[in-house]
C-alpha positions as a printed NumPy array, in Angstrom:
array([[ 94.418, 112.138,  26.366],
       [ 91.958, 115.17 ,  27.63 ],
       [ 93.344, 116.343,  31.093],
       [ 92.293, 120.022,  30.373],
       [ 89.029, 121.538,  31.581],
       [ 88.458, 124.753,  30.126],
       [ 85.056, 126.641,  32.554],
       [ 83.625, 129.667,  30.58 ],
       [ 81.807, 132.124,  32.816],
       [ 78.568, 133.631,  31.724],
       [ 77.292, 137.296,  32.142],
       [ 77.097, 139.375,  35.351],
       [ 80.538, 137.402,  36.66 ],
       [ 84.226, 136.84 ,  36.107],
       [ 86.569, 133.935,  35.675],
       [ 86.806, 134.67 ,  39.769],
       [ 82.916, 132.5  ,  40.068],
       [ 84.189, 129.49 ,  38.907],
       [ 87.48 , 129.681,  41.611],
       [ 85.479, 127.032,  43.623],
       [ 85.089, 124.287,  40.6  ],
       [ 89.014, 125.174,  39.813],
       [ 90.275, 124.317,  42.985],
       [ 88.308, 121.091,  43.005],
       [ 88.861, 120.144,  39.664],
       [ 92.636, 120.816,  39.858],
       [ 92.955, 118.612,  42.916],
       [ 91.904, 115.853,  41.217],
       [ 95.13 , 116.485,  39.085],
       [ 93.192, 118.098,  35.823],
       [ 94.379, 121.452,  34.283],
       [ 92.011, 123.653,  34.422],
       [ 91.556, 127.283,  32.678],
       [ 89.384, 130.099,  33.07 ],
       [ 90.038, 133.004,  30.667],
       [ 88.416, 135.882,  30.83 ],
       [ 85.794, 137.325,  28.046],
       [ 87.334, 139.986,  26.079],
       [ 86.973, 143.18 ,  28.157],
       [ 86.315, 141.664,  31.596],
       [ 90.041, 142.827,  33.074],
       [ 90.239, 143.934,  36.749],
       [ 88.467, 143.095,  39.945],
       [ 84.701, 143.097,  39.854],
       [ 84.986, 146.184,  42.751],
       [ 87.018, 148.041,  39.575],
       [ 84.773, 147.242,  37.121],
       [ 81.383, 148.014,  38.933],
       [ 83.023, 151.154,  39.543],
       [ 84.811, 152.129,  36.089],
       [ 83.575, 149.399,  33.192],
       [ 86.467, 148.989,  30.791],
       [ 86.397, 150.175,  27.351],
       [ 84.562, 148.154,  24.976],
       [ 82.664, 146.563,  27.002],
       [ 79.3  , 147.397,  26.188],
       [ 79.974, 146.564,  22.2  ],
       [ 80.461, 143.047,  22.983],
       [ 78.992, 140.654,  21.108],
       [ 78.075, 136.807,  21.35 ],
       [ 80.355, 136.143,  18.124],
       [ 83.145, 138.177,  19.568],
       [ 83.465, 135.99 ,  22.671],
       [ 82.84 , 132.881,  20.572],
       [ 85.628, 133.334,  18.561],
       [ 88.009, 134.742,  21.034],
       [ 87.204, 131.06 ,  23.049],
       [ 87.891, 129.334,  20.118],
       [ 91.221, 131.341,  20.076],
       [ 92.   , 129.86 ,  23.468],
       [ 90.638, 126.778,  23.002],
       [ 93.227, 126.329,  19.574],
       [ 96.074, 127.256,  22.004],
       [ 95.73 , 124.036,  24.072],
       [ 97.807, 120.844,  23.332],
       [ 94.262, 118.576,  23.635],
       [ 90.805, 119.524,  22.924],
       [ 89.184, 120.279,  26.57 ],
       [ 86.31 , 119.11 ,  27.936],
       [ 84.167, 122.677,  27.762],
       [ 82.233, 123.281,  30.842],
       [ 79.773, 126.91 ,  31.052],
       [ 77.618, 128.457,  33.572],
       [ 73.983, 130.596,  31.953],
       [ 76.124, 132.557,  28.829],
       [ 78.808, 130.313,  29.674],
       [ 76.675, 127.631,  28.435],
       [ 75.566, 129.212,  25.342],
       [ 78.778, 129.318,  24.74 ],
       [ 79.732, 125.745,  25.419],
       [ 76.985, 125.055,  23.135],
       [ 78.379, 127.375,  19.784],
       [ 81.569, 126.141,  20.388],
       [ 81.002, 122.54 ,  20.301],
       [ 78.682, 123.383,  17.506],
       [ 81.597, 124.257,  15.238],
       [ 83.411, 120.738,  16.364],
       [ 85.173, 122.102,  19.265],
       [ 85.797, 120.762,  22.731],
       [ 86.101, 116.747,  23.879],
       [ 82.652, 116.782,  25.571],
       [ 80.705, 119.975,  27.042],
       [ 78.605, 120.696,  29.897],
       [ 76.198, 123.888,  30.231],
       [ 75.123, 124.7  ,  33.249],
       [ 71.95 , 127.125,  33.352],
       [ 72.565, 127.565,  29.948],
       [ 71.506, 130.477,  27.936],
       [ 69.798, 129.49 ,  25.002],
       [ 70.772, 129.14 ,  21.297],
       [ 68.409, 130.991,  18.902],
       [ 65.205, 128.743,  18.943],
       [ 64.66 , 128.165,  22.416],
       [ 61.465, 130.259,  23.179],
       [ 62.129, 132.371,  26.416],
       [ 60.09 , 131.374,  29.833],
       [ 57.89 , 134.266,  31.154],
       [ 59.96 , 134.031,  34.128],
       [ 63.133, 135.109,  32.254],
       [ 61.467, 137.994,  30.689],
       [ 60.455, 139.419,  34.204],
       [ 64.631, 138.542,  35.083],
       [ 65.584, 140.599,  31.803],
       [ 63.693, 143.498,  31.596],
       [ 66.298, 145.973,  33.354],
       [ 68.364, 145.159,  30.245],
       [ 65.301, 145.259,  28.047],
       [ 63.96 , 148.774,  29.096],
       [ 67.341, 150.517,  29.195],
       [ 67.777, 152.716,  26.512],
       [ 70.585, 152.55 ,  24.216],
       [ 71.415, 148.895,  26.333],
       [ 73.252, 147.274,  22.865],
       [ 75.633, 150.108,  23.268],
       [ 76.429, 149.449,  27.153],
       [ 77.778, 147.876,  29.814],
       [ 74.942, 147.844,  31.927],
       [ 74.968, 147.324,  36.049],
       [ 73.867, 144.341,  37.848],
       [ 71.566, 145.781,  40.926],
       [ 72.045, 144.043,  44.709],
       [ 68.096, 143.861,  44.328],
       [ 68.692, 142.11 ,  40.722],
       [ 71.175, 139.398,  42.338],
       [ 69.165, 138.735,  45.44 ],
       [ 66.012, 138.365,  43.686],
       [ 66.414, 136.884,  40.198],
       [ 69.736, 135.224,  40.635],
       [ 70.898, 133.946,  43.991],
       [ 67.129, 133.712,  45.275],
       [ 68.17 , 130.659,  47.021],
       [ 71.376, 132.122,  48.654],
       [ 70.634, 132.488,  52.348],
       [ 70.78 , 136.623,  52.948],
       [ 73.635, 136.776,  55.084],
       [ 75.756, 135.564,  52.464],
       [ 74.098, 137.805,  49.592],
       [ 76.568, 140.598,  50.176],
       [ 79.449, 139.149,  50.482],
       [ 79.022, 137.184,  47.304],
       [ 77.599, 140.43 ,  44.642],
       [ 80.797, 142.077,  46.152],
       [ 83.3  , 139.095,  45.244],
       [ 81.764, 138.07 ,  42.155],
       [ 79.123, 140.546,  40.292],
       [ 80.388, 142.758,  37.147],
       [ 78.41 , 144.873,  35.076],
       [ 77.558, 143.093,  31.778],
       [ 77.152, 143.848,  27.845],
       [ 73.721, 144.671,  26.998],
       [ 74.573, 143.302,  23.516],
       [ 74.944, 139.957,  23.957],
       [ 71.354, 139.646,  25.28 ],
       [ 69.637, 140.798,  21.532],
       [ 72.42 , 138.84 ,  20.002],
       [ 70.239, 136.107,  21.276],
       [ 67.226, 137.644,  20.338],
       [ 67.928, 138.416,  16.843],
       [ 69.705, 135.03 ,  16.458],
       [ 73.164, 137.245,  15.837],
       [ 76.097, 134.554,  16.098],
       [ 73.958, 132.555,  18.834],
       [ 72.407, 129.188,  16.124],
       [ 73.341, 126.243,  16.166],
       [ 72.613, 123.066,  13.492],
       [ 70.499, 120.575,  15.937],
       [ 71.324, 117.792,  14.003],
       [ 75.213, 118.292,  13.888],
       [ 76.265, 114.975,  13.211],
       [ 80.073, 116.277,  14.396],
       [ 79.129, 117.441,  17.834],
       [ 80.472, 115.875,  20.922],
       [ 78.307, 115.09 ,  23.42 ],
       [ 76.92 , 117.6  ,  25.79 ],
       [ 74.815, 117.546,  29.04 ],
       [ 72.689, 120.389,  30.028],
       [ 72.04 , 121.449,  33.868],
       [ 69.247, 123.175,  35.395],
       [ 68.144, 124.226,  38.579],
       [ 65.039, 123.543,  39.664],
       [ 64.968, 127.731,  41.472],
       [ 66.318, 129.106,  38.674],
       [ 64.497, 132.191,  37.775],
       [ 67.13 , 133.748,  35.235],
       [ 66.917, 130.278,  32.991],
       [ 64.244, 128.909,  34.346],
       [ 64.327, 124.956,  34.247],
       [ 61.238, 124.426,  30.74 ],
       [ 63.781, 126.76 ,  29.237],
       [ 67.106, 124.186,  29.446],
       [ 64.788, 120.944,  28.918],
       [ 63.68 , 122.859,  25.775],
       [ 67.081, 123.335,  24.98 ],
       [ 67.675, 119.578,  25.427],
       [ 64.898, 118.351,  23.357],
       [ 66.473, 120.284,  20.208],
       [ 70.083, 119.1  ,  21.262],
       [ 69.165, 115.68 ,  21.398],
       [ 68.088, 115.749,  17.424],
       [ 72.054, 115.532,  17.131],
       [ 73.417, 111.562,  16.817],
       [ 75.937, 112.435,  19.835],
       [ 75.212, 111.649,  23.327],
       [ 73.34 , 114.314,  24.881],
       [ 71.574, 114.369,  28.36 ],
       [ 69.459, 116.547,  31.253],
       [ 69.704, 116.821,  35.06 ],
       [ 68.023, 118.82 ,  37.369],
       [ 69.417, 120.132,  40.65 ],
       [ 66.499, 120.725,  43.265],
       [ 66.612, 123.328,  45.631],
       [ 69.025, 125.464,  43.873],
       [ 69.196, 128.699,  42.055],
       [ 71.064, 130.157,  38.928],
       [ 73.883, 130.672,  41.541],
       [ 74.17 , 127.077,  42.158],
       [ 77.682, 127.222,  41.32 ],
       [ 78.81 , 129.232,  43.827],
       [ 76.16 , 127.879,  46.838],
       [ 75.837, 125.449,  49.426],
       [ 76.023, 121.962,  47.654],
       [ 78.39 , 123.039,  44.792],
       [ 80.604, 120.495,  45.536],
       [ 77.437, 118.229,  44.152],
       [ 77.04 , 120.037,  41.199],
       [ 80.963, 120.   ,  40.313],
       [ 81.668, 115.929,  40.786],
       [ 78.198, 115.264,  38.843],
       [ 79.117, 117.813,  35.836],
       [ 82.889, 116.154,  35.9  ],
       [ 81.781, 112.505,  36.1  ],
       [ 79.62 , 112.791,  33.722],
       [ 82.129, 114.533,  31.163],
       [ 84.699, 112.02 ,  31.375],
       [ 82.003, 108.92 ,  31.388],
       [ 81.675, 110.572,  28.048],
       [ 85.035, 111.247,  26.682],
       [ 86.012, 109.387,  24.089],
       [ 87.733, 106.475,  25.029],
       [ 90.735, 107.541,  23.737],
       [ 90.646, 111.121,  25.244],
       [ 90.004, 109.439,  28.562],
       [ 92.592, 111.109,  31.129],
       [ 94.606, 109.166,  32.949],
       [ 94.787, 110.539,  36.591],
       [ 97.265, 110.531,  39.328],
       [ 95.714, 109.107,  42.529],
       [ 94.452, 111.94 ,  44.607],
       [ 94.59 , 111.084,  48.817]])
């Protein structure tokens, strides 16, 4: 029986941007769990203002395995759900035969993927900062409005980079470049299935870049689909119309469960 969701945030954020999905998800009776990537302890306000220790040495394998970690601490295997490295992350970790079903949302890319033009222009304040695999770089108000939450209506733009934004390791993004901990086998014949989200505003993984991502997935034998989200950006988590993007992701997930890892629910009023 799979009643767990484990949601694995991606770069620039905290466990804190999936609090919306949570709440809805645990509702509907599931347990749900957020951890934390190594490092990312405190409030974002703490860490934009002192980044911890470590930080800016993180790798993509790191996180991978300290996932797994969490992941082999459950009674069930979860049904994985990640949002941009979040995804990527999803992806590696059903890759080595973990999680009931998985769902990447914006996902970064596995080493293979070419990267849209688009995401270049999004990355170069990581790209052009010297020394960047070494730190934990800052996430500009500019940076978030722009290339992130482009489709977040202004008034709310502050309000959400204070509650949410973190600085992030430089490292993990040429881990994905240099293909450091971030392949996968396409054709894993052991890999549950796996649906992969994009948004059709999304300028940080743009939308060619995730059904890219799907074509190679879908060499596995598993179950493995695409859907697109119009109107929304890479924030479309934390917008207006999340609650859309939540039910979707979790209807599709347990449509795809196993049948015996289907949960069995407690009606919710």
């Amino acid at each position: 029986m799979t009643n767990t969701i484990m949601l694995i945030h991606g770069a620039w954020l905290t466990p804190a941007s999936w609090e919306r999905f949570k709440g809805r998800y645990e509702a509907k009776g599931y347990t749900v769990v957020a951890p934390a990537w190594p490092t990312h302890s405190g409030t974002p306000a703490q860490m934009r203002a002192n980044p911890p220790a470590g930080m800016g040495q993180l790798g993509v394998k790191q996180i991978v395995d300290h996932y797994e970690a969490e992941i082999r601490k459950l009674p069930e295997q979860p049904i994985l759900m990640g949002h941009s490295f979040g995804g990527l992350f999803v992806q590696l970790l059903l890759d080595r035969g973990l999680g009931a079903v998985g769902v990447a949302i914006d996902p970064g890319a596995p080493f293979g993927v070419l990267v849209h033009p688009t995401a270049v222009i999004t990355s170069l304040p990581v790209f052009t900062t010297w020394n960047a695999w070494n730190k934990a770089l800052p996430f500009t108000r500019k940076s978030f409005a722009t290339g992130f939450a482009n489709t977040l209506p202004e008034s709310q733009l502050a309000a959400e980079y204070d509650a949410q934004i973190v600085p992030s390791p430089g490292r993990i993004f040429y881990d994905v470049v240099l293909g450091r901990g971030a392949k996968v086998n396409w054709k894993n014949p052991r890999r549950a299935p796996l649906l992969l989200v994009a948004a059709e505003h999304d300028r940080t993984v743009p939308t060619p870049m995730v059904r890219q991502n799907y074509a190679k997935q879908k060499r596995a034998p598993s179950a493995t689909d695409f859907h697109l989200f119009y109107g929304r950006s890479h924030y479309l988590c934390n917008e207006s119309g999340w609650e859309e993007v939540a039910d979707y992701c979790l209807d599709w997930a347990v449509a795809h469960l196993p049948a015996e890892a289907k949960p069995k629910l407690a009606a919710v009023a």
